[in-house]
PDB file of C-alpha atoms in Angstrom:
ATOM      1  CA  UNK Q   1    -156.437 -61.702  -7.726  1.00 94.00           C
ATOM      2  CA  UNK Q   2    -153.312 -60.166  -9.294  1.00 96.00           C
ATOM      3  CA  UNK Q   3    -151.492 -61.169 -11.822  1.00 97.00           C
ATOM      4  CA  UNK Q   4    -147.883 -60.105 -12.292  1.00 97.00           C
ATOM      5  CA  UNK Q   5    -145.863 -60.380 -15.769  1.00 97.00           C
ATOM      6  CA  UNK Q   6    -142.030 -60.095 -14.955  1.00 96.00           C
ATOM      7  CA  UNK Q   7    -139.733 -58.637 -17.526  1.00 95.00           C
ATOM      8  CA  UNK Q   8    -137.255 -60.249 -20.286  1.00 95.00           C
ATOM      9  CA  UNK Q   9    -135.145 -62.557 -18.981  1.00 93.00           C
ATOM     10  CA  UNK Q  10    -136.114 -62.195 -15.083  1.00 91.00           C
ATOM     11  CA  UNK Q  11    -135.047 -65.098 -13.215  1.00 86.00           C
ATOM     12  CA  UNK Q  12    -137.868 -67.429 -10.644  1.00 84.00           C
ATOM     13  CA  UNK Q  13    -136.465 -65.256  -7.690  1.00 83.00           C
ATOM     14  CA  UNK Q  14    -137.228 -61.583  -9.383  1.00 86.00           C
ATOM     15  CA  UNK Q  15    -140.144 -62.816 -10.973  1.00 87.00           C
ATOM     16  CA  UNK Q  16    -141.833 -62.770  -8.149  1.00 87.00           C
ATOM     17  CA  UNK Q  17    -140.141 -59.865  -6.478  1.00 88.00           C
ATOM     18  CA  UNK Q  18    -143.447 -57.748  -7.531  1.00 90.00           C
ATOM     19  CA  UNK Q  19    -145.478 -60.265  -6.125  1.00 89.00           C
ATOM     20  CA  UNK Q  20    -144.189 -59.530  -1.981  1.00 86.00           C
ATOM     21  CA  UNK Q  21    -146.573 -57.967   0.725  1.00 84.00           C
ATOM     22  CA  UNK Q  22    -149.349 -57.948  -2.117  1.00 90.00           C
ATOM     23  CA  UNK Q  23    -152.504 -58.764  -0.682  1.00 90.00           C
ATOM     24  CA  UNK Q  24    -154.888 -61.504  -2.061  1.00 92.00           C
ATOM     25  CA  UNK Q  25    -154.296 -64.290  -4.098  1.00 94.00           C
ATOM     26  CA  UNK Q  26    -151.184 -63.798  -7.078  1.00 95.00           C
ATOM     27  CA  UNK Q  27    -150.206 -65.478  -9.653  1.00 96.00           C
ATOM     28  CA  UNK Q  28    -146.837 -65.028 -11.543  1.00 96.00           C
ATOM     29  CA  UNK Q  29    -146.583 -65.525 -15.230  1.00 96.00           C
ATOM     30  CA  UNK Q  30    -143.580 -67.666 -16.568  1.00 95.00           C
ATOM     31  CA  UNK Q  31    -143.434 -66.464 -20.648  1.00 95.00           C
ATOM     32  CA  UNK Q  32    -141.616 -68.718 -23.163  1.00 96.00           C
ATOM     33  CA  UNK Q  33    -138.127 -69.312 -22.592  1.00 95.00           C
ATOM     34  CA  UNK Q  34    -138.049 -68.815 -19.110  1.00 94.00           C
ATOM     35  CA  UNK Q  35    -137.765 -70.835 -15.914  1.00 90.00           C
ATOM     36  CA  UNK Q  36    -139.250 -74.237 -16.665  1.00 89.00           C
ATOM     37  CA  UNK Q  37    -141.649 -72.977 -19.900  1.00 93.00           C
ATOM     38  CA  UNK Q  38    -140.737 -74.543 -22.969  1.00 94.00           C
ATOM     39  CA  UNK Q  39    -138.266 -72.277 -25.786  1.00 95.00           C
ATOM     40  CA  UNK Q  40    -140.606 -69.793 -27.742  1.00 95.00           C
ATOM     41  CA  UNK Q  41    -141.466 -70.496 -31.016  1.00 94.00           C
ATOM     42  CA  UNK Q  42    -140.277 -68.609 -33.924  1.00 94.00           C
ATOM     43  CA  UNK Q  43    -141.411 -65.256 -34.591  1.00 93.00           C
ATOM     44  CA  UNK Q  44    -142.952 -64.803 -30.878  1.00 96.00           C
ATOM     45  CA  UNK Q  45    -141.202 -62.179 -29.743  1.00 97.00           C
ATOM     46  CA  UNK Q  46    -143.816 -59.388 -30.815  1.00 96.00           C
ATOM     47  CA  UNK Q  47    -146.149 -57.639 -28.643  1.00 97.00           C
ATOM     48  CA  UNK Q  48    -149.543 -58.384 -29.501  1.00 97.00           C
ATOM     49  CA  UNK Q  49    -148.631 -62.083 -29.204  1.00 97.00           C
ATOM     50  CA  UNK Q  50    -147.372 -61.746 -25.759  1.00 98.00           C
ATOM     51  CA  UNK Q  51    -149.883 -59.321 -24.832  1.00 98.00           C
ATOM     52  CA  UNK Q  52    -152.432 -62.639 -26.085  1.00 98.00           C
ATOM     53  CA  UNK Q  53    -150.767 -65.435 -23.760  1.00 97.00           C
ATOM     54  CA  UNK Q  54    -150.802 -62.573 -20.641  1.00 98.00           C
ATOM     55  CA  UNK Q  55    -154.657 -62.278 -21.175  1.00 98.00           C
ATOM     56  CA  UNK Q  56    -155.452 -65.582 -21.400  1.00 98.00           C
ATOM     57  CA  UNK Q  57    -153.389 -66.821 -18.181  1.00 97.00           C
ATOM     58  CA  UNK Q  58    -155.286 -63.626 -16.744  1.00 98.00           C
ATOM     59  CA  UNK Q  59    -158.872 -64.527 -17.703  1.00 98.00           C
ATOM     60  CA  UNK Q  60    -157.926 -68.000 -16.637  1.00 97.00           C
ATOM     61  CA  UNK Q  61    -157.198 -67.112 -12.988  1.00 97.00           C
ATOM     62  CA  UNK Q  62    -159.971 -64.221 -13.234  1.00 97.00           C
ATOM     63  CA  UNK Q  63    -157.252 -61.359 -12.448  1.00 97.00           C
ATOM     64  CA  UNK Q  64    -158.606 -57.835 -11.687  1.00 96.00           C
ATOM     65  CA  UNK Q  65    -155.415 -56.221 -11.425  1.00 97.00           C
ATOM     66  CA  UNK Q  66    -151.744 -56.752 -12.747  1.00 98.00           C
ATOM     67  CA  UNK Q  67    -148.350 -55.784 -12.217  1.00 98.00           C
ATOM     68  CA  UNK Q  68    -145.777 -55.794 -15.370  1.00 97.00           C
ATOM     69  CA  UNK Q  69    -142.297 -55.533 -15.206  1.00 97.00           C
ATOM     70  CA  UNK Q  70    -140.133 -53.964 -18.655  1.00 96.00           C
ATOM     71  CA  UNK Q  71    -142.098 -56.636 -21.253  1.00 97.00           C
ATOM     72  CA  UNK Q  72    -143.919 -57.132 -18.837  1.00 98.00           C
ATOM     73  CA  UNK Q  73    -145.656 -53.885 -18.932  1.00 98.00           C
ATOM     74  CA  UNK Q  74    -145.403 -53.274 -22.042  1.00 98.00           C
ATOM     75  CA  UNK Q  75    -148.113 -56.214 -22.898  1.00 98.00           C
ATOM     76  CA  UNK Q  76    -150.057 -55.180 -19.888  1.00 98.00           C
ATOM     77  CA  UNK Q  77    -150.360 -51.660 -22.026  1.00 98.00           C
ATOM     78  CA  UNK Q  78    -151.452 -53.600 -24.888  1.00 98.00           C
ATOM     79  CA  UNK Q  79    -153.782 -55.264 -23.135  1.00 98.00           C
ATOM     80  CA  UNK Q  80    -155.378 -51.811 -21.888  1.00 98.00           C
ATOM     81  CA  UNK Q  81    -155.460 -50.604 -25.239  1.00 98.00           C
ATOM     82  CA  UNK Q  82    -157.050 -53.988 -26.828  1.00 97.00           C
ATOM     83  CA  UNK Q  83    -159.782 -53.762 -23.615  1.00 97.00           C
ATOM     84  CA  UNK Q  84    -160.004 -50.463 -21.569  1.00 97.00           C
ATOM     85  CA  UNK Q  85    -162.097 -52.121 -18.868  1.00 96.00           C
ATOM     86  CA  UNK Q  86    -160.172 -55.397 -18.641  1.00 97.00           C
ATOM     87  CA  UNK Q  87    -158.152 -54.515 -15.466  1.00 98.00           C
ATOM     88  CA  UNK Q  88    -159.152 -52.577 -12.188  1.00 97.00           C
ATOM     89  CA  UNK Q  89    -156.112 -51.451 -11.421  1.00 97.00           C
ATOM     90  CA  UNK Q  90    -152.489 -51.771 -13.266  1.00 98.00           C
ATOM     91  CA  UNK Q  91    -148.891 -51.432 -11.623  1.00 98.00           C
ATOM     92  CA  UNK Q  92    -146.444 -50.848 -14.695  1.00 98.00           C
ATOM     93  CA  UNK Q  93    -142.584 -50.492 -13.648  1.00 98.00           C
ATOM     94  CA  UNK Q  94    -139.917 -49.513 -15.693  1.00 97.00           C
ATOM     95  CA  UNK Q  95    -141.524 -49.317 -18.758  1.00 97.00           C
ATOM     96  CA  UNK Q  96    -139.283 -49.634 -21.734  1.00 96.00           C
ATOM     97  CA  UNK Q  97    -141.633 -48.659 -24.496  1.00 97.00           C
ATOM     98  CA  UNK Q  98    -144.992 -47.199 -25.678  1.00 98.00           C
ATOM     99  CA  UNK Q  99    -145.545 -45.942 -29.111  1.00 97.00           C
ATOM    100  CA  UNK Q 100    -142.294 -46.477 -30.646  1.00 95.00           C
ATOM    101  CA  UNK Q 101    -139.240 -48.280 -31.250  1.00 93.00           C
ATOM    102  CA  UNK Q 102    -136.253 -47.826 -28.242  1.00 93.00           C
ATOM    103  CA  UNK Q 103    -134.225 -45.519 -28.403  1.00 91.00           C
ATOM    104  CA  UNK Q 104    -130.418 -45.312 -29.698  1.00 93.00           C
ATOM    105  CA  UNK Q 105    -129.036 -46.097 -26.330  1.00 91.00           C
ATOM    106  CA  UNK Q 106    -131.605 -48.890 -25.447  1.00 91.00           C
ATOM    107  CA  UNK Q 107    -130.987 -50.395 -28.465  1.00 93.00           C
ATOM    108  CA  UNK Q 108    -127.544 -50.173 -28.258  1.00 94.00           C
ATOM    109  CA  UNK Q 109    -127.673 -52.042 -24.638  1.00 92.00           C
ATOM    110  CA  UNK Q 110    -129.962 -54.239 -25.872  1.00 93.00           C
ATOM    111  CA  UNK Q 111    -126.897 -55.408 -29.053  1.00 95.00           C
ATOM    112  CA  UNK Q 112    -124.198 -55.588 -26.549  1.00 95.00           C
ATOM    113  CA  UNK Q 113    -126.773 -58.297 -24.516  1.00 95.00           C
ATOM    114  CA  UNK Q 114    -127.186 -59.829 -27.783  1.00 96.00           C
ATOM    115  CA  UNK Q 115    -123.926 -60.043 -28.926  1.00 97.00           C
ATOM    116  CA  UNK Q 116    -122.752 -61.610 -25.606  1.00 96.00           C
ATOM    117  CA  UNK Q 117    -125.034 -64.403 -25.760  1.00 96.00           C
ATOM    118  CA  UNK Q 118    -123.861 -64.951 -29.337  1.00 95.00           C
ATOM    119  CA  UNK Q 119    -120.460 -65.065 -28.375  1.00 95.00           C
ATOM    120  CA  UNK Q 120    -121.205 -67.758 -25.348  1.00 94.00           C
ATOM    121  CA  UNK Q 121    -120.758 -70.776 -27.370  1.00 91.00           C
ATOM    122  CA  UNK Q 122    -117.396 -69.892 -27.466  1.00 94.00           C
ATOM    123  CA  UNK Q 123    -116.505 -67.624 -24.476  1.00 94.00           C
ATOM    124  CA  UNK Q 124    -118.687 -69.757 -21.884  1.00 93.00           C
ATOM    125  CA  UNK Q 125    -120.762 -66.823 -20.997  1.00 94.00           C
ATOM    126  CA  UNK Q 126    -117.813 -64.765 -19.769  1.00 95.00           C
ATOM    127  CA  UNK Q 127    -118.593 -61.386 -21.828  1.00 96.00           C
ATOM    128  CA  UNK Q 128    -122.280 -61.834 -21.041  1.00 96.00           C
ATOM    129  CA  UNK Q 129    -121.526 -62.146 -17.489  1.00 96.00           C
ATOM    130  CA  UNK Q 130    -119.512 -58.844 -17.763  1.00 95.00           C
ATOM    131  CA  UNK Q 131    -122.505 -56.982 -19.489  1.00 94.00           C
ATOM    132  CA  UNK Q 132    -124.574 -58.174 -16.870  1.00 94.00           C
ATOM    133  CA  UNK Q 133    -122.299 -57.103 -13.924  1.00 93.00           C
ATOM    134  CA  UNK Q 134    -121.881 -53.709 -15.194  1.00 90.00           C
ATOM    135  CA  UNK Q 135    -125.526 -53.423 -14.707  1.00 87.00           C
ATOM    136  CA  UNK Q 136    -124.882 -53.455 -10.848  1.00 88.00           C
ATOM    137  CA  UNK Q 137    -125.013 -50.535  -9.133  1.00 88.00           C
ATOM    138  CA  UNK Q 138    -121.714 -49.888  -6.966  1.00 85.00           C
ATOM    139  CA  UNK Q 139    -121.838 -51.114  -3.636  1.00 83.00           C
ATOM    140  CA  UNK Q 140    -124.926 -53.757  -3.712  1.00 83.00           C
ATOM    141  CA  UNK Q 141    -124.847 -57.627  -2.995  1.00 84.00           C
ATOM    142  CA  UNK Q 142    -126.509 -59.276  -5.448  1.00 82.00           C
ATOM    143  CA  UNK Q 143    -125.162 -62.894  -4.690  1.00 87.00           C
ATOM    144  CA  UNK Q 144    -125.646 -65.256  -7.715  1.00 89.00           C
ATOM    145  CA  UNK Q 145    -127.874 -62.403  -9.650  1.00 87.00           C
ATOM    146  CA  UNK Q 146    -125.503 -62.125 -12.208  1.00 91.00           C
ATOM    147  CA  UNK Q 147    -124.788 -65.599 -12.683  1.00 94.00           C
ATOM    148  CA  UNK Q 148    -128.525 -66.716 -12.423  1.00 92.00           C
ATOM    149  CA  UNK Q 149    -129.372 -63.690 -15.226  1.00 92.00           C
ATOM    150  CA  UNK Q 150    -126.487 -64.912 -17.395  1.00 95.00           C
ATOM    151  CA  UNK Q 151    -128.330 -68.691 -17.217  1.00 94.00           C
ATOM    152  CA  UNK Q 152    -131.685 -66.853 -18.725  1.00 94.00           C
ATOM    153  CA  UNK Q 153    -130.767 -64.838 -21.249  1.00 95.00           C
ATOM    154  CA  UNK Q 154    -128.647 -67.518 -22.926  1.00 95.00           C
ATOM    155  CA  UNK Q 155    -132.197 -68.866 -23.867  1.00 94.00           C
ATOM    156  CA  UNK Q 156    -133.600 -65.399 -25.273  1.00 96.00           C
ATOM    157  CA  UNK Q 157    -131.147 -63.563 -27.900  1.00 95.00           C
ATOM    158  CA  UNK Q 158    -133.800 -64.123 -30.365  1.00 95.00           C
ATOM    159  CA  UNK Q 159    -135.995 -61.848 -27.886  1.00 96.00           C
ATOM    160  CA  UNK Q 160    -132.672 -59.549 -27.371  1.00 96.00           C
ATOM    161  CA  UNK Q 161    -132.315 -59.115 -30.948  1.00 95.00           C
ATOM    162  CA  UNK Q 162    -135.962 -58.820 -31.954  1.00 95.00           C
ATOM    163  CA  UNK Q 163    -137.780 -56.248 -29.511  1.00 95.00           C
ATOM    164  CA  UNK Q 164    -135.779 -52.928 -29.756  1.00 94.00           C
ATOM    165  CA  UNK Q 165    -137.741 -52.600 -32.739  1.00 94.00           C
ATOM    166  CA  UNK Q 166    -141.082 -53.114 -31.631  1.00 95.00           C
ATOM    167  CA  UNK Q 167    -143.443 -51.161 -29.765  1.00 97.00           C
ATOM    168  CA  UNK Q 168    -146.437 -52.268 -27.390  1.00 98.00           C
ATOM    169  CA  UNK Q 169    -148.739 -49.976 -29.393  1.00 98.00           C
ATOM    170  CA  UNK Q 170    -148.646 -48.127 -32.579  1.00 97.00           C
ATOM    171  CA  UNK Q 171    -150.619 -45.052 -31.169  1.00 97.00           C
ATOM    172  CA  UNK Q 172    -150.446 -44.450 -27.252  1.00 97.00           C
ATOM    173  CA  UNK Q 173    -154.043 -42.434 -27.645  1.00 97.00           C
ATOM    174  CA  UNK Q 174    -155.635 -46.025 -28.064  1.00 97.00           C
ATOM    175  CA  UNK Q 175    -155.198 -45.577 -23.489  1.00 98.00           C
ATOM    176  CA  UNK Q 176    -157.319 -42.829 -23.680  1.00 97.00           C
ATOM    177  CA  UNK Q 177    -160.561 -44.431 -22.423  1.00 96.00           C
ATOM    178  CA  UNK Q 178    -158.516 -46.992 -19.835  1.00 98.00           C
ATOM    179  CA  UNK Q 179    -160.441 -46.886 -16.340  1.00 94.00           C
ATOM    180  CA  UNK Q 180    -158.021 -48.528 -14.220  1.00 96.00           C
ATOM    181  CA  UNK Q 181    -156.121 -46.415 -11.709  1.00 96.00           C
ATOM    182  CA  UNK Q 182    -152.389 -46.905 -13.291  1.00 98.00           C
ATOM    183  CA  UNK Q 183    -149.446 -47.060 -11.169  1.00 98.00           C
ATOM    184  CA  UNK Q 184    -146.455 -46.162 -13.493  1.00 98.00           C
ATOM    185  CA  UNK Q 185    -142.621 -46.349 -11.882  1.00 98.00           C
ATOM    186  CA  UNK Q 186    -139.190 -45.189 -13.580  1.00 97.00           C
ATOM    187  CA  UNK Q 187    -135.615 -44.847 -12.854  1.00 96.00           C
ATOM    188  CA  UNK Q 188    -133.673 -41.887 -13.976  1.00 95.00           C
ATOM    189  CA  UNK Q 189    -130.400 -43.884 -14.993  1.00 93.00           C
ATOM    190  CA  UNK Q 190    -131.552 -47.217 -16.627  1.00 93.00           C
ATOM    191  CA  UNK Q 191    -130.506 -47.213 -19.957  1.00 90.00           C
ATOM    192  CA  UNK Q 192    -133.446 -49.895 -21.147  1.00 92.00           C
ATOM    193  CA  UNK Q 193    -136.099 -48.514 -19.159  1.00 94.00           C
ATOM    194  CA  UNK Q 194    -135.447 -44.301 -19.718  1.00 94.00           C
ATOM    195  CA  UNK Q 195    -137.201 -42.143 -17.346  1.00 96.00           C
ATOM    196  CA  UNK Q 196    -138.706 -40.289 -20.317  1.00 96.00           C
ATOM    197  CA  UNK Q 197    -141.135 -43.530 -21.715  1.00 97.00           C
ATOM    198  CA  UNK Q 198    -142.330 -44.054 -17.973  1.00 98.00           C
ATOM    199  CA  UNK Q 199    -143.687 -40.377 -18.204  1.00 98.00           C
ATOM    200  CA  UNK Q 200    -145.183 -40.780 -21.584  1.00 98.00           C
ATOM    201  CA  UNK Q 201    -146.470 -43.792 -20.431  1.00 98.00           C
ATOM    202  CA  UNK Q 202    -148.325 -42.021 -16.933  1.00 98.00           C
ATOM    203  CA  UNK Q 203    -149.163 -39.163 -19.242  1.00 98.00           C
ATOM    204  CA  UNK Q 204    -151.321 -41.534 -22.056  1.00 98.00           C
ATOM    205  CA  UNK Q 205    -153.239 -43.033 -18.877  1.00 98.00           C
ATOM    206  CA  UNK Q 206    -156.343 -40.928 -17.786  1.00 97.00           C
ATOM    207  CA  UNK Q 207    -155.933 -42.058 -14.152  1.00 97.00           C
ATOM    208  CA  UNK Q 208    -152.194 -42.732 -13.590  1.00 98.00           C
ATOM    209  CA  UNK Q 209    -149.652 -41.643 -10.819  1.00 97.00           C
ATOM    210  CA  UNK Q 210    -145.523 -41.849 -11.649  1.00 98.00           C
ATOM    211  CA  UNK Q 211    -142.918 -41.906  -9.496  1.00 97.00           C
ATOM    212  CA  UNK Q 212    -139.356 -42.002 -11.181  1.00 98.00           C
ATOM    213  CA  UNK Q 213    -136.331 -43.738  -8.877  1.00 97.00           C
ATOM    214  CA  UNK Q 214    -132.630 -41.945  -8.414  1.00 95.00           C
ATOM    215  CA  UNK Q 215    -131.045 -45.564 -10.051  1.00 93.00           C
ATOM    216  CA  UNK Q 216    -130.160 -47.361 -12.805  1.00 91.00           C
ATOM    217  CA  UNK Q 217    -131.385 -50.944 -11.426  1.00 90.00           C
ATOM    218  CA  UNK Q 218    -134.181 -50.051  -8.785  1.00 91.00           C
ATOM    219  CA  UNK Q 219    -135.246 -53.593  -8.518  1.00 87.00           C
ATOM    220  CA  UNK Q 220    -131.776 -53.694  -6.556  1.00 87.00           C
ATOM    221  CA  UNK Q 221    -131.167 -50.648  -5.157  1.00 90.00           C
ATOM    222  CA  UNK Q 222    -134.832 -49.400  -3.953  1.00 92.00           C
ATOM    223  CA  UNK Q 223    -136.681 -52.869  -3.608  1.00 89.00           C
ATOM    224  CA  UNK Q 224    -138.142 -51.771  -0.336  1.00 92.00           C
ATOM    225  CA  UNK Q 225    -139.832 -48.260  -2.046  1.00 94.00           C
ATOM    226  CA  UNK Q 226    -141.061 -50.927  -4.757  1.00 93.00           C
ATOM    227  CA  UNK Q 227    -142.922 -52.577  -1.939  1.00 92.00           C
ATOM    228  CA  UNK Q 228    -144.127 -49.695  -0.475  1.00 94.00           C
ATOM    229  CA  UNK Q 229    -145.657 -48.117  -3.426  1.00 95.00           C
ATOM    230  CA  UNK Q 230    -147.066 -51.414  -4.631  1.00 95.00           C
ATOM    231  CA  UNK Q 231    -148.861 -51.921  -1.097  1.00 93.00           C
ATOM    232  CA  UNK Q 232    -150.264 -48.534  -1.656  1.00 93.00           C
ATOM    233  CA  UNK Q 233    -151.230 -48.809  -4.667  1.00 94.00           C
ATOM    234  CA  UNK Q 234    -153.212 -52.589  -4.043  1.00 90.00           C
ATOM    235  CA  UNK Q 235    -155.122 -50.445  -1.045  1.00 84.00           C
TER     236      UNK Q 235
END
């Protein structure tokens, strides 16, 4: 049983991109705000309260291992810190943070996101569909990605605005007794997800393997290595 936690904003078709070739039963979490799920409260956007409503859909289910996307694996980290032993094995992709806030530039991508959505009352969504489109690497098809992405976040700019300043853990030694075997995958030119917190995160793991991607969207661009290294890693 696997559970897999998509990242902010990820629409029902990259949701469960994780989730392909995986064998066994899987079950993809839909958070607050997204797909058909209801708005999220006030005040949700904080780490340990995800990281809560992640381990209680996987204790539900009776998950052994997880894969977390961005937010997504940032409250699977939480959850290894909270309970070492809780997961067999853990799959973390383009982690955005561990022990501290983002970054300048993060943050900075993360204002011009929430400034667009801000501005779609009155624009229709045009500037956020710009943002969004310069996220796509040159030369790939995305078909209605941009459009579809555009639909989602206009439902999160209280997440946009809140989580740049918040971190999945407040000391990244807390992973120092974690069991599971920890699969940890970066990219090298993603602004939110910098290669350098997807090494601190493999580094804070007693039992973890990185591989960092040449991209700065390799959920588009390198979707068939994803596969590959997932498959290995569920072996």
């Amino acid at each position: 049983m696997t559970l897999v936690v998509p990242g902010l904003g990820a629409t029902e078709g990259e949701a469960r991109i994780p989730a392909s070739g995986l064998p066994g039963t899987r079950v993809v979490v839909t958070l607050p705000g997204h797909g058909s799920a209801q708005d999220a409260p006030e005040g949700y956007w904080d780490y340990g309260t995800i990281a809560a409503d992640v381990r209680a859909v996987a204790d539900e289910v009776g998950a052994t291992r997880a894969v977390g996307v961005s937010l997504g694996a940032g409250a699977l980290t939480r959850i290894a810190a909270e309970d070492p032993d809780r997961f067999e094995r853990l799959a973390l992709l383009l982690p955005a943070a561990l022990d501290r806030p983002r970054g300048a530039t993060a943050t900075a991508a993360y204002a011009r996101l929430a400034e667009a959505v801000d501005r779609a009352g009155t624009d229709g969504g045009r500037r956020l569909r710009e943002v969004l489109a310069a996220e796509v690497p040159d030369g790939v098809s995305v078909g209605d990605h941009v459009e579809r992405r555009a639909e989602a976040l206009l439902r999160l700019g209280a997440a946009l605005r809140e989580l740049p300043d918040r971190a999945p853990l407040a000391d990244a030694a807390a992973l120092a007794e974690v069991g599971a075997e920890v699969l940890v995958v970066g990219a090298t030119e993603d602004p939110l997800h910098p290669a350098e917190v997807a090494e601190a995160v493999a580094g804070a793991f007693p039992r973890a393997g990185l591989e960092l991607l040449p991209s700065m969207a390799p959920m588009l661009t390198h979707r068939a290595r994803m596969r590959a290294l997932l498959t290995g890693w569920a072996e």
